[in-house]
């Protein structure tokens, strides 16, 4: 068992909860979700399934792709991305249910909710990073692509996010005849969250677990 497992697990769960709340806020802003959530959100209209359930299914697919890319280099602990994804998906569904009455139609309020979702998501990411137990399957997939082909991780994430947004746009347009979940908020999230994490992560230096 990892050193300081319990406090690190609490930190991980807290980070996942904040990230899920960030997803919920971005959805309620009606300005588009983050790139990683754009596919589950658009497919929730196509398949009539919950966003959390589709998030879990996407995590499973991403883990399977990691297995194909890494082959024998895929390690058992990478399967821990699955329960983490299930917890994350459950948090999203619970928070969507708890906030189902929220409705935002004033653009200034929508922008505020979008920016707040970026801030909350960035804090959640910082907590997950500081927990240093396991990451979500999206980051795991980008890391696998980086390891397999020797690409820089940041570049893999950038191009991966673009691919996810394109999948969401093309799928929704092809089936429903309209674009769902991809708007200016998607671009704001893609640009803001990473920058906020870089600025905020050093401020979480007090969350240090010595091996």
PDB file of N, CA and C in Angstrom, residues 29-136:
ATOM      1  N   UNK A  29     -23.779  26.197 -17.740  1.00  0.00           N
ATOM      2  CA  UNK A  29     -23.498  27.503 -18.338  1.00  0.00           C
ATOM      3  C   UNK A  29     -24.076  27.617 -19.745  1.00  0.00           C
ATOM      4  N   UNK A  30     -24.319  26.451 -20.374  1.00  0.00           N
ATOM      5  CA  UNK A  30     -24.866  26.412 -21.734  1.00  0.00           C
ATOM      6  C   UNK A  30     -23.947  27.069 -22.760  1.00  0.00           C
ATOM      7  N   UNK A  31     -22.661  27.122 -22.434  1.00  0.00           N
ATOM      8  CA  UNK A  31     -21.691  27.706 -23.369  1.00  0.00           C
ATOM      9  C   UNK A  31     -20.713  26.660 -23.889  1.00  0.00           C
ATOM     10  N   UNK A  32     -21.002  25.389 -23.629  1.00  0.00           N
ATOM     11  CA  UNK A  32     -20.110  24.333 -24.088  1.00  0.00           C
ATOM     12  C   UNK A  32     -19.319  23.742 -22.945  1.00  0.00           C
ATOM     13  N   UNK A  33     -19.076  22.459 -23.018  1.00  0.00           N
ATOM     14  CA  UNK A  33     -18.328  21.760 -21.977  1.00  0.00           C
ATOM     15  C   UNK A  33     -16.844  21.738 -22.306  1.00  0.00           C
ATOM     16  N   UNK A  34     -16.051  21.211 -21.385  1.00  0.00           N
ATOM     17  CA  UNK A  34     -14.622  21.054 -21.633  1.00  0.00           C
ATOM     18  C   UNK A  34     -14.412  20.005 -22.733  1.00  0.00           C
ATOM     19  N   UNK A  35     -13.262  20.017 -23.412  1.00  0.00           N
ATOM     20  CA  UNK A  35     -13.022  19.043 -24.486  1.00  0.00           C
ATOM     21  C   UNK A  35     -13.208  17.596 -24.045  1.00  0.00           C
ATOM     22  N   UNK A  36     -12.723  17.234 -22.860  1.00  0.00           N
ATOM     23  CA  UNK A  36     -12.784  15.843 -22.408  1.00  0.00           C
ATOM     24  C   UNK A  36     -14.215  15.420 -22.112  1.00  0.00           C
ATOM     25  N   UNK A  37     -15.090  16.394 -21.797  1.00  0.00           N
ATOM     26  CA  UNK A  37     -16.485  16.066 -21.489  1.00  0.00           C
ATOM     27  C   UNK A  37     -17.414  16.270 -22.677  1.00  0.00           C
ATOM     28  N   UNK A  38     -16.879  16.813 -23.771  1.00  0.00           N
ATOM     29  CA  UNK A  38     -17.736  17.121 -24.914  1.00  0.00           C
ATOM     30  C   UNK A  38     -18.327  15.862 -25.539  1.00  0.00           C
ATOM     31  N   UNK A  39     -17.548  14.766 -25.582  1.00  0.00           N
ATOM     32  CA  UNK A  39     -18.046  13.521 -26.184  1.00  0.00           C
ATOM     33  C   UNK A  39     -19.159  12.899 -25.332  1.00  0.00           C
ATOM     34  N   UNK A  40     -18.943  12.676 -24.015  1.00  0.00           N
ATOM     35  CA  UNK A  40     -20.052  12.133 -23.212  1.00  0.00           C
ATOM     36  C   UNK A  40     -21.291  13.011 -23.240  1.00  0.00           C
ATOM     37  N   UNK A  41     -21.110  14.321 -23.226  1.00  0.00           N
ATOM     38  CA  UNK A  41     -22.263  15.220 -23.208  1.00  0.00           C
ATOM     39  C   UNK A  41     -23.054  15.135 -24.510  1.00  0.00           C
ATOM     40  N   UNK A  42     -22.377  15.190 -25.643  1.00  0.00           N
ATOM     41  CA  UNK A  42     -23.085  15.122 -26.926  1.00  0.00           C
ATOM     42  C   UNK A  42     -23.742  13.757 -27.117  1.00  0.00           C
ATOM     43  N   UNK A  43     -23.061  12.694 -26.697  1.00  0.00           N
ATOM     44  CA  UNK A  43     -23.629  11.350 -26.853  1.00  0.00           C
ATOM     45  C   UNK A  43     -24.768  11.086 -25.875  1.00  0.00           C
ATOM     46  N   UNK A  44     -24.878  11.887 -24.810  1.00  0.00           N
ATOM     47  CA  UNK A  44     -26.015  11.722 -23.904  1.00  0.00           C
ATOM     48  C   UNK A  44     -27.318  12.082 -24.612  1.00  0.00           C
ATOM     49  N   UNK A  45     -27.243  12.944 -25.624  1.00  0.00           N
ATOM     50  CA  UNK A  45     -28.422  13.285 -26.424  1.00  0.00           C
ATOM     51  C   UNK A  45     -28.653  12.250 -27.527  1.00  0.00           C
ATOM     52  N   UNK A  46     -27.561  11.659 -28.017  1.00  0.00           N
ATOM     53  CA  UNK A  46     -27.671  10.687 -29.105  1.00  0.00           C
ATOM     54  C   UNK A  46     -28.166   9.339 -28.601  1.00  0.00           C
ATOM     55  N   UNK A  47     -27.640   8.881 -27.462  1.00  0.00           N
ATOM     56  CA  UNK A  47     -27.941   7.545 -26.937  1.00  0.00           C
ATOM     57  C   UNK A  47     -28.925   7.551 -25.778  1.00  0.00           C
ATOM     58  N   UNK A  48     -29.335   8.735 -25.327  1.00  0.00           N
ATOM     59  CA  UNK A  48     -30.260   8.851 -24.201  1.00  0.00           C
ATOM     60  C   UNK A  48     -29.732   8.129 -22.960  1.00  0.00           C
ATOM     61  N   UNK A  49     -28.473   8.344 -22.672  1.00  0.00           N
ATOM     62  CA  UNK A  49     -27.827   7.800 -21.482  1.00  0.00           C
ATOM     63  C   UNK A  49     -27.280   8.954 -20.659  1.00  0.00           C
ATOM     64  N   UNK A  50     -27.005   8.698 -19.380  1.00  0.00           N
ATOM     65  CA  UNK A  50     -26.501   9.763 -18.515  1.00  0.00           C
ATOM     66  C   UNK A  50     -25.063  10.108 -18.879  1.00  0.00           C
ATOM     67  N   UNK A  51     -24.696  11.341 -18.585  1.00  0.00           N
ATOM     68  CA  UNK A  51     -23.344  11.812 -18.888  1.00  0.00           C
ATOM     69  C   UNK A  51     -22.313  11.009 -18.088  1.00  0.00           C
ATOM     70  N   UNK A  52     -22.650  10.698 -16.823  1.00  0.00           N
ATOM     71  CA  UNK A  52     -21.725   9.923 -15.997  1.00  0.00           C
ATOM     72  C   UNK A  52     -21.478   8.536 -16.548  1.00  0.00           C
ATOM     73  N   UNK A  53     -22.557   7.865 -16.984  1.00  0.00           N
ATOM     74  CA  UNK A  53     -22.413   6.525 -17.559  1.00  0.00           C
ATOM     75  C   UNK A  53     -21.547   6.557 -18.811  1.00  0.00           C
ATOM     76  N   UNK A  54     -21.783   7.541 -19.675  1.00  0.00           N
ATOM     77  CA  UNK A  54     -21.005   7.658 -20.904  1.00  0.00           C
ATOM     78  C   UNK A  54     -19.553   8.039 -20.603  1.00  0.00           C
ATOM     79  N   UNK A  55     -19.343   8.787 -19.533  1.00  0.00           N
ATOM     80  CA  UNK A  55     -17.975   9.105 -19.114  1.00  0.00           C
ATOM     81  C   UNK A  55     -17.224   7.837 -18.725  1.00  0.00           C
ATOM     82  N   UNK A  56     -17.892   6.951 -17.984  1.00  0.00           N
ATOM     83  CA  UNK A  56     -17.280   5.673 -17.599  1.00  0.00           C
ATOM     84  C   UNK A  56     -16.977   4.835 -18.834  1.00  0.00           C
ATOM     85  N   UNK A  57     -17.910   4.760 -19.770  1.00  0.00           N
ATOM     86  CA  UNK A  57     -17.695   3.987 -20.997  1.00  0.00           C
ATOM     87  C   UNK A  57     -16.526   4.552 -21.800  1.00  0.00           C
ATOM     88  N   UNK A  58     -16.406   5.872 -21.842  1.00  0.00           N
ATOM     89  CA  UNK A  58     -15.276   6.482 -22.540  1.00  0.00           C
ATOM     90  C   UNK A  58     -13.964   6.148 -21.851  1.00  0.00           C
ATOM     91  N   UNK A  59     -13.978   6.103 -20.507  1.00  0.00           N
ATOM     92  CA  UNK A  59     -12.769   5.727 -19.771  1.00  0.00           C
ATOM     93  C   UNK A  59     -12.366   4.289 -20.089  1.00  0.00           C
ATOM     94  N   UNK A  60     -13.342   3.405 -20.166  1.00  0.00           N
ATOM     95  CA  UNK A  60     -13.040   2.007 -20.501  1.00  0.00           C
ATOM     96  C   UNK A  60     -12.393   1.924 -21.877  1.00  0.00           C
ATOM     97  N   UNK A  61     -12.959   2.642 -22.850  1.00  0.00           N
ATOM     98  CA  UNK A  61     -12.401   2.645 -24.201  1.00  0.00           C
ATOM     99  C   UNK A  61     -10.979   3.190 -24.204  1.00  0.00           C
ATOM    100  N   UNK A  62     -10.738   4.235 -23.455  1.00  0.00           N
ATOM    101  CA  UNK A  62      -9.405   4.830 -23.399  1.00  0.00           C
ATOM    102  C   UNK A  62      -8.390   3.873 -22.769  1.00  0.00           C
ATOM    103  N   UNK A  63      -8.826   3.116 -21.766  1.00  0.00           N
ATOM    104  CA  UNK A  63      -7.935   2.137 -21.135  1.00  0.00           C
ATOM    105  C   UNK A  63      -7.608   1.021 -22.117  1.00  0.00           C
ATOM    106  N   UNK A  64      -8.601   0.571 -22.877  1.00  0.00           N
ATOM    107  CA  UNK A  64      -8.366  -0.478 -23.876  1.00  0.00           C
ATOM    108  C   UNK A  64      -7.399  -0.007 -24.953  1.00  0.00           C
ATOM    109  N   UNK A  65      -7.520   1.259 -25.357  1.00  0.00           N
ATOM    110  CA  UNK A  65      -6.583   1.813 -26.340  1.00  0.00           C
ATOM    111  C   UNK A  65      -5.171   1.854 -25.765  1.00  0.00           C
ATOM    112  N   UNK A  66      -5.066   2.187 -24.486  1.00  0.00           N
ATOM    113  CA  UNK A  66      -3.751   2.172 -23.822  1.00  0.00           C
ATOM    114  C   UNK A  66      -3.137   0.779 -23.882  1.00  0.00           C
ATOM    115  N   UNK A  67      -3.968  -0.239 -23.654  1.00  0.00           N
ATOM    116  CA  UNK A  67      -3.474  -1.620 -23.684  1.00  0.00           C
ATOM    117  C   UNK A  67      -2.925  -1.962 -25.068  1.00  0.00           C
ATOM    118  N   UNK A  68      -3.649  -1.534 -26.113  1.00  0.00           N
ATOM    119  CA  UNK A  68      -3.204  -1.811 -27.484  1.00  0.00           C
ATOM    120  C   UNK A  68      -1.898  -1.077 -27.782  1.00  0.00           C
ATOM    121  N   UNK A  69      -1.813   0.178 -27.355  1.00  0.00           N
ATOM    122  CA  UNK A  69      -0.630   0.979 -27.651  1.00  0.00           C
ATOM    123  C   UNK A  69       0.610   0.491 -26.901  1.00  0.00           C
ATOM    124  N   UNK A  70       0.434   0.123 -25.637  1.00  0.00           N
ATOM    125  CA  UNK A  70       1.577  -0.226 -24.796  1.00  0.00           C
ATOM    126  C   UNK A  70       1.926  -1.711 -24.824  1.00  0.00           C
ATOM    127  N   UNK A  71       0.958  -2.568 -25.163  1.00  0.00           N
ATOM    128  CA  UNK A  71       1.229  -4.007 -25.196  1.00  0.00           C
ATOM    129  C   UNK A  71       1.688  -4.512 -23.841  1.00  0.00           C
ATOM    130  N   UNK A  72       2.855  -5.136 -23.825  1.00  0.00           N
ATOM    131  CA  UNK A  72       3.387  -5.699 -22.588  1.00  0.00           C
ATOM    132  C   UNK A  72       3.826  -4.628 -21.597  1.00  0.00           C
ATOM    133  N   UNK A  73       3.959  -3.403 -22.071  1.00  0.00           N
ATOM    134  CA  UNK A  73       4.356  -2.309 -21.174  1.00  0.00           C
ATOM    135  C   UNK A  73       3.168  -1.754 -20.378  1.00  0.00           C
ATOM    136  N   UNK A  74       1.966  -2.218 -20.705  1.00  0.00           N
ATOM    137  CA  UNK A  74       0.792  -1.833 -19.925  1.00  0.00           C
ATOM    138  C   UNK A  74       0.845  -2.556 -18.586  1.00  0.00           C
ATOM    139  N   UNK A  75       0.849  -1.794 -17.487  1.00  0.00           N
ATOM    140  CA  UNK A  75       1.041  -2.357 -16.157  1.00  0.00           C
ATOM    141  C   UNK A  75      -0.280  -2.468 -15.417  1.00  0.00           C
ATOM    142  N   UNK A  76      -0.321  -3.385 -14.464  1.00  0.00           N
ATOM    143  CA  UNK A  76      -1.574  -3.691 -13.758  1.00  0.00           C
ATOM    144  C   UNK A  76      -2.158  -2.472 -13.073  1.00  0.00           C
ATOM    145  N   UNK A  77      -1.294  -1.596 -12.526  1.00  0.00           N
ATOM    146  CA  UNK A  77      -1.820  -0.459 -11.765  1.00  0.00           C
ATOM    147  C   UNK A  77      -2.561   0.528 -12.662  1.00  0.00           C
ATOM    148  N   UNK A  78      -2.356   0.433 -13.978  1.00  0.00           N
ATOM    149  CA  UNK A  78      -3.080   1.315 -14.881  1.00  0.00           C
ATOM    150  C   UNK A  78      -4.567   0.965 -14.945  1.00  0.00           C
ATOM    151  N   UNK A  79      -4.913  -0.256 -14.509  1.00  0.00           N
ATOM    152  CA  UNK A  79      -6.326  -0.633 -14.419  1.00  0.00           C
ATOM    153  C   UNK A  79      -7.044   0.160 -13.338  1.00  0.00           C
ATOM    154  N   UNK A  80      -6.278   0.783 -12.424  1.00  0.00           N
ATOM    155  CA  UNK A  80      -6.907   1.598 -11.381  1.00  0.00           C
ATOM    156  C   UNK A  80      -7.604   2.819 -11.970  1.00  0.00           C
ATOM    157  N   UNK A  81      -7.284   3.132 -13.235  1.00  0.00           N
ATOM    158  CA  UNK A  81      -7.986   4.222 -13.905  1.00  0.00           C
ATOM    159  C   UNK A  81      -9.483   3.909 -14.043  1.00  0.00           C
ATOM    160  N   UNK A  82      -9.823   2.611 -14.071  1.00  0.00           N
ATOM    161  CA  UNK A  82     -11.228   2.223 -14.235  1.00  0.00           C
ATOM    162  C   UNK A  82     -12.075   2.596 -13.020  1.00  0.00           C
ATOM    163  N   UNK A  83     -11.710   2.157 -11.798  1.00  0.00           N
ATOM    164  CA  UNK A  83     -12.530   2.584 -10.650  1.00  0.00           C
ATOM    165  C   UNK A  83     -12.529   4.088 -10.448  1.00  0.00           C
ATOM    166  N   UNK A  84     -11.409   4.740 -10.763  1.00  0.00           N
ATOM    167  CA  UNK A  84     -11.368   6.203 -10.656  1.00  0.00           C
ATOM    168  C   UNK A  84     -12.358   6.824 -11.637  1.00  0.00           C
ATOM    169  N   UNK A  85     -12.404   6.290 -12.863  1.00  0.00           N
ATOM    170  CA  UNK A  85     -13.359   6.781 -13.850  1.00  0.00           C
ATOM    171  C   UNK A  85     -14.795   6.536 -13.431  1.00  0.00           C
ATOM    172  N   UNK A  86     -15.040   5.381 -12.796  1.00  0.00           N
ATOM    173  CA  UNK A  86     -16.395   5.074 -12.321  1.00  0.00           C
ATOM    174  C   UNK A  86     -16.813   6.040 -11.209  1.00  0.00           C
ATOM    175  N   UNK A  87     -15.891   6.348 -10.316  1.00  0.00           N
ATOM    176  CA  UNK A  87     -16.191   7.304  -9.242  1.00  0.00           C
ATOM    177  C   UNK A  87     -16.458   8.681  -9.840  1.00  0.00           C
ATOM    178  N   UNK A  88     -15.634   9.074 -10.796  1.00  0.00           N
ATOM    179  CA  UNK A  88     -15.791  10.375 -11.452  1.00  0.00           C
ATOM    180  C   UNK A  88     -17.147  10.466 -12.159  1.00  0.00           C
ATOM    181  N   UNK A  89     -17.505   9.414 -12.890  1.00  0.00           N
ATOM    182  CA  UNK A  89     -18.793   9.389 -13.581  1.00  0.00           C
ATOM    183  C   UNK A  89     -19.962   9.445 -12.616  1.00  0.00           C
ATOM    184  N   UNK A  90     -19.835   8.746 -11.490  1.00  0.00           N
ATOM    185  CA  UNK A  90     -20.890   8.771 -10.472  1.00  0.00           C
ATOM    186  C   UNK A  90     -21.046  10.158  -9.879  1.00  0.00           C
ATOM    187  N   UNK A  91     -19.914  10.813  -9.590  1.00  0.00           N
ATOM    188  CA  UNK A  91     -19.964  12.185  -9.074  1.00  0.00           C
ATOM    189  C   UNK A  91     -20.704  13.107 -10.048  1.00  0.00           C
ATOM    190  N   UNK A  92     -20.423  12.956 -11.342  1.00  0.00           N
ATOM    191  CA  UNK A  92     -21.065  13.808 -12.347  1.00  0.00           C
ATOM    192  C   UNK A  92     -22.578  13.595 -12.338  1.00  0.00           C
ATOM    193  N   UNK A  93     -23.004  12.333 -12.337  1.00  0.00           N
ATOM    194  CA  UNK A  93     -24.447  12.051 -12.351  1.00  0.00           C
ATOM    195  C   UNK A  93     -25.140  12.555 -11.091  1.00  0.00           C
ATOM    196  N   UNK A  94     -24.501  12.371  -9.943  1.00  0.00           N
ATOM    197  CA  UNK A  94     -25.095  12.840  -8.680  1.00  0.00           C
ATOM    198  C   UNK A  94     -25.213  14.362  -8.677  1.00  0.00           C
ATOM    199  N   UNK A  95     -24.174  15.038  -9.123  1.00  0.00           N
ATOM    200  CA  UNK A  95     -24.194  16.499  -9.130  1.00  0.00           C
ATOM    201  C   UNK A  95     -25.170  17.036 -10.180  1.00  0.00           C
ATOM    202  N   UNK A  96     -25.281  16.355 -11.321  1.00  0.00           N
ATOM    203  CA  UNK A  96     -26.256  16.772 -12.329  1.00  0.00           C
ATOM    204  C   UNK A  96     -27.677  16.626 -11.783  1.00  0.00           C
ATOM    205  N   UNK A  97     -27.914  15.557 -11.035  1.00  0.00           N
ATOM    206  CA  UNK A  97     -29.231  15.362 -10.414  1.00  0.00           C
ATOM    207  C   UNK A  97     -29.497  16.428  -9.354  1.00  0.00           C
ATOM    208  N   UNK A  98     -28.479  16.719  -8.544  1.00  0.00           N
ATOM    209  CA  UNK A  98     -28.653  17.668  -7.445  1.00  0.00           C
ATOM    210  C   UNK A  98     -28.847  19.096  -7.950  1.00  0.00           C
ATOM    211  N   UNK A  99     -28.361  19.382  -9.149  1.00  0.00           N
ATOM    212  CA  UNK A  99     -28.444  20.758  -9.675  1.00  0.00           C
ATOM    213  C   UNK A  99     -29.363  20.844 -10.888  1.00  0.00           C
ATOM    214  N   UNK A 100     -30.247  19.871 -11.038  1.00  0.00           N
ATOM    215  CA  UNK A 100     -31.080  19.818 -12.240  1.00  0.00           C
ATOM    216  C   UNK A 100     -31.997  21.027 -12.381  1.00  0.00           C
ATOM    217  N   UNK A 101     -32.256  21.720 -11.296  1.00  0.00           N
ATOM    218  CA  UNK A 101     -33.118  22.896 -11.373  1.00  0.00           C
ATOM    219  C   UNK A 101     -32.392  24.163 -11.794  1.00  0.00           C
ATOM    220  N   UNK A 102     -31.070  24.101 -11.906  1.00  0.00           N
ATOM    221  CA  UNK A 102     -30.300  25.288 -12.265  1.00  0.00           C
ATOM    222  C   UNK A 102     -30.515  25.630 -13.734  1.00  0.00           C
ATOM    223  N   UNK A 103     -30.730  26.876 -14.006  1.00  0.00           N
ATOM    224  CA  UNK A 103     -30.934  27.322 -15.384  1.00  0.00           C
ATOM    225  C   UNK A 103     -30.334  28.710 -15.553  1.00  0.00           C
ATOM    226  N   UNK A 104     -29.491  28.873 -16.557  1.00  0.00           N
ATOM    227  CA  UNK A 104     -28.818  30.159 -16.788  1.00  0.00           C
ATOM    228  C   UNK A 104     -29.090  30.616 -18.211  1.00  0.00           C
ATOM    229  N   UNK A 105     -29.677  31.818 -18.326  1.00  0.00           N
ATOM    230  CA  UNK A 105     -30.003  32.352 -19.644  1.00  0.00           C
ATOM    231  C   UNK A 105     -29.382  33.726 -19.888  1.00  0.00           C
ATOM    232  N   UNK A 106     -28.952  34.390 -18.828  1.00  0.00           N
ATOM    233  CA  UNK A 106     -28.280  35.683 -18.967  1.00  0.00           C
ATOM    234  C   UNK A 106     -26.814  35.417 -19.303  1.00  0.00           C
ATOM    235  N   UNK A 107     -26.331  36.021 -20.384  1.00  0.00           N
ATOM    236  CA  UNK A 107     -24.995  35.689 -20.886  1.00  0.00           C
ATOM    237  C   UNK A 107     -23.897  35.990 -19.867  1.00  0.00           C
ATOM    238  N   UNK A 108     -24.032  37.097 -19.136  1.00  0.00           N
ATOM    239  CA  UNK A 108     -23.022  37.435 -18.130  1.00  0.00           C
ATOM    240  C   UNK A 108     -22.939  36.345 -17.062  1.00  0.00           C
ATOM    241  N   UNK A 109     -24.082  35.806 -16.670  1.00  0.00           N
ATOM    242  CA  UNK A 109     -24.114  34.725 -15.693  1.00  0.00           C
ATOM    243  C   UNK A 109     -23.527  33.452 -16.278  1.00  0.00           C
ATOM    244  N   UNK A 110     -23.793  33.202 -17.545  1.00  0.00           N
ATOM    245  CA  UNK A 110     -23.252  32.019 -18.212  1.00  0.00           C
ATOM    246  C   UNK A 110     -21.730  32.078 -18.278  1.00  0.00           C
ATOM    247  N   UNK A 111     -21.196  33.240 -18.642  1.00  0.00           N
ATOM    248  CA  UNK A 111     -19.740  33.411 -18.700  1.00  0.00           C
ATOM    249  C   UNK A 111     -19.131  33.235 -17.314  1.00  0.00           C
ATOM    250  N   UNK A 112     -19.790  33.795 -16.300  1.00  0.00           N
ATOM    251  CA  UNK A 112     -19.297  33.661 -14.925  1.00  0.00           C
ATOM    252  C   UNK A 112     -19.257  32.198 -14.508  1.00  0.00           C
ATOM    253  N   UNK A 113     -20.319  31.449 -14.838  1.00  0.00           N
ATOM    254  CA  UNK A 113     -20.372  30.023 -14.507  1.00  0.00           C
ATOM    255  C   UNK A 113     -19.286  29.261 -15.253  1.00  0.00           C
ATOM    256  N   UNK A 114     -19.047  29.635 -16.504  1.00  0.00           N
ATOM    257  CA  UNK A 114     -18.007  28.981 -17.296  1.00  0.00           C
ATOM    258  C   UNK A 114     -16.630  29.200 -16.676  1.00  0.00           C
ATOM    259  N   UNK A 115     -16.338  30.445 -16.304  1.00  0.00           N
ATOM    260  CA  UNK A 115     -15.041  30.761 -15.694  1.00  0.00           C
ATOM    261  C   UNK A 115     -14.902  30.094 -14.330  1.00  0.00           C
ATOM    262  N   UNK A 116     -15.998  30.065 -13.571  1.00  0.00           N
ATOM    263  CA  UNK A 116     -15.971  29.403 -12.265  1.00  0.00           C
ATOM    264  C   UNK A 116     -15.713  27.905 -12.429  1.00  0.00           C
ATOM    265  N   UNK A 117     -16.291  27.306 -13.462  1.00  0.00           N
ATOM    266  CA  UNK A 117     -16.070  25.873 -13.718  1.00  0.00           C
ATOM    267  C   UNK A 117     -14.604  25.610 -14.037  1.00  0.00           C
ATOM    268  N   UNK A 118     -13.967  26.538 -14.758  1.00  0.00           N
ATOM    269  CA  UNK A 118     -12.542  26.389 -15.059  1.00  0.00           C
ATOM    270  C   UNK A 118     -11.706  26.433 -13.785  1.00  0.00           C
ATOM    271  N   UNK A 119     -12.053  27.369 -12.885  1.00  0.00           N
ATOM    272  CA  UNK A 119     -11.323  27.505 -11.628  1.00  0.00           C
ATOM    273  C   UNK A 119     -11.487  26.259 -10.766  1.00  0.00           C
ATOM    274  N   UNK A 120     -12.728  25.788 -10.614  1.00  0.00           N
ATOM    275  CA  UNK A 120     -13.002  24.608  -9.792  1.00  0.00           C
ATOM    276  C   UNK A 120     -12.313  23.373 -10.381  1.00  0.00           C
ATOM    277  N   UNK A 121     -12.374  23.245 -11.694  1.00  0.00           N
ATOM    278  CA  UNK A 121     -11.722  22.110 -12.348  1.00  0.00           C
ATOM    279  C   UNK A 121     -10.217  22.142 -12.126  1.00  0.00           C
ATOM    280  N   UNK A 122      -9.617  23.322 -12.236  1.00  0.00           N
ATOM    281  CA  UNK A 122      -8.168  23.455 -12.042  1.00  0.00           C
ATOM    282  C   UNK A 122      -7.765  23.075 -10.622  1.00  0.00           C
ATOM    283  N   UNK A 123      -8.553  23.503  -9.636  1.00  0.00           N
ATOM    284  CA  UNK A 123      -8.268  23.127  -8.245  1.00  0.00           C
ATOM    285  C   UNK A 123      -8.369  21.612  -8.091  1.00  0.00           C
ATOM    286  N   UNK A 124      -9.396  21.016  -8.696  1.00  0.00           N
ATOM    287  CA  UNK A 124      -9.549  19.570  -8.638  1.00  0.00           C
ATOM    288  C   UNK A 124      -8.367  18.840  -9.252  1.00  0.00           C
ATOM    289  N   UNK A 125      -7.902  19.333 -10.394  1.00  0.00           N
ATOM    290  CA  UNK A 125      -6.740  18.723 -11.047  1.00  0.00           C
ATOM    291  C   UNK A 125      -5.516  18.808 -10.138  1.00  0.00           C
ATOM    292  N   UNK A 126      -5.323  19.950  -9.496  1.00  0.00           N
ATOM    293  CA  UNK A 126      -4.188  20.117  -8.583  1.00  0.00           C
ATOM    294  C   UNK A 126      -4.239  19.100  -7.443  1.00  0.00           C
ATOM    295  N   UNK A 127      -5.426  18.869  -6.890  1.00  0.00           N
ATOM    296  CA  UNK A 127      -5.562  17.906  -5.796  1.00  0.00           C
ATOM    297  C   UNK A 127      -5.264  16.488  -6.277  1.00  0.00           C
ATOM    298  N   UNK A 128      -5.746  16.147  -7.476  1.00  0.00           N
ATOM    299  CA  UNK A 128      -5.479  14.816  -8.036  1.00  0.00           C
ATOM    300  C   UNK A 128      -3.981  14.631  -8.267  1.00  0.00           C
ATOM    301  N   UNK A 129      -3.332  15.668  -8.786  1.00  0.00           N
ATOM    302  CA  UNK A 129      -1.889  15.600  -9.028  1.00  0.00           C
ATOM    303  C   UNK A 129      -1.129  15.437  -7.724  1.00  0.00           C
ATOM    304  N   UNK A 130      -1.509  16.200  -6.701  1.00  0.00           N
ATOM    305  CA  UNK A 130      -0.814  16.125  -5.417  1.00  0.00           C
ATOM    306  C   UNK A 130      -1.065  14.793  -4.714  1.00  0.00           C
ATOM    307  N   UNK A 131      -2.227  14.171  -4.951  1.00  0.00           N
ATOM    308  CA  UNK A 131      -2.497  12.852  -4.370  1.00  0.00           C
ATOM    309  C   UNK A 131      -1.532  11.821  -4.929  1.00  0.00           C
ATOM    310  N   UNK A 132      -1.195  11.963  -6.214  1.00  0.00           N
ATOM    311  CA  UNK A 132      -0.189  11.112  -6.859  1.00  0.00           C
ATOM    312  C   UNK A 132      -0.480   9.616  -6.683  1.00  0.00           C
ATOM    313  N   UNK A 133      -1.744   9.249  -6.908  1.00  0.00           N
ATOM    314  CA  UNK A 133      -2.112   7.836  -6.833  1.00  0.00           C
ATOM    315  C   UNK A 133      -2.399   7.275  -8.218  1.00  0.00           C
ATOM    316  N   UNK A 134      -3.345   7.885  -8.901  1.00  0.00           N
ATOM    317  CA  UNK A 134      -3.708   7.456 -10.251  1.00  0.00           C
ATOM    318  C   UNK A 134      -4.420   8.611 -10.936  1.00  0.00           C
ATOM    319  N   UNK A 135      -4.286   8.674 -12.265  1.00  0.00           N
ATOM    320  CA  UNK A 135      -4.904   9.747 -13.021  1.00  0.00           C
ATOM    321  C   UNK A 135      -6.100   9.219 -13.802  1.00  0.00           C
ATOM    322  N   UNK A 136      -6.886  10.128 -14.329  1.00  0.00           N
ATOM    323  CA  UNK A 136      -8.004   9.735 -15.162  1.00  0.00           C
ATOM    324  C   UNK A 136      -7.507   9.154 -16.482  1.00  0.00           C
TER     325      UNK A 136
END
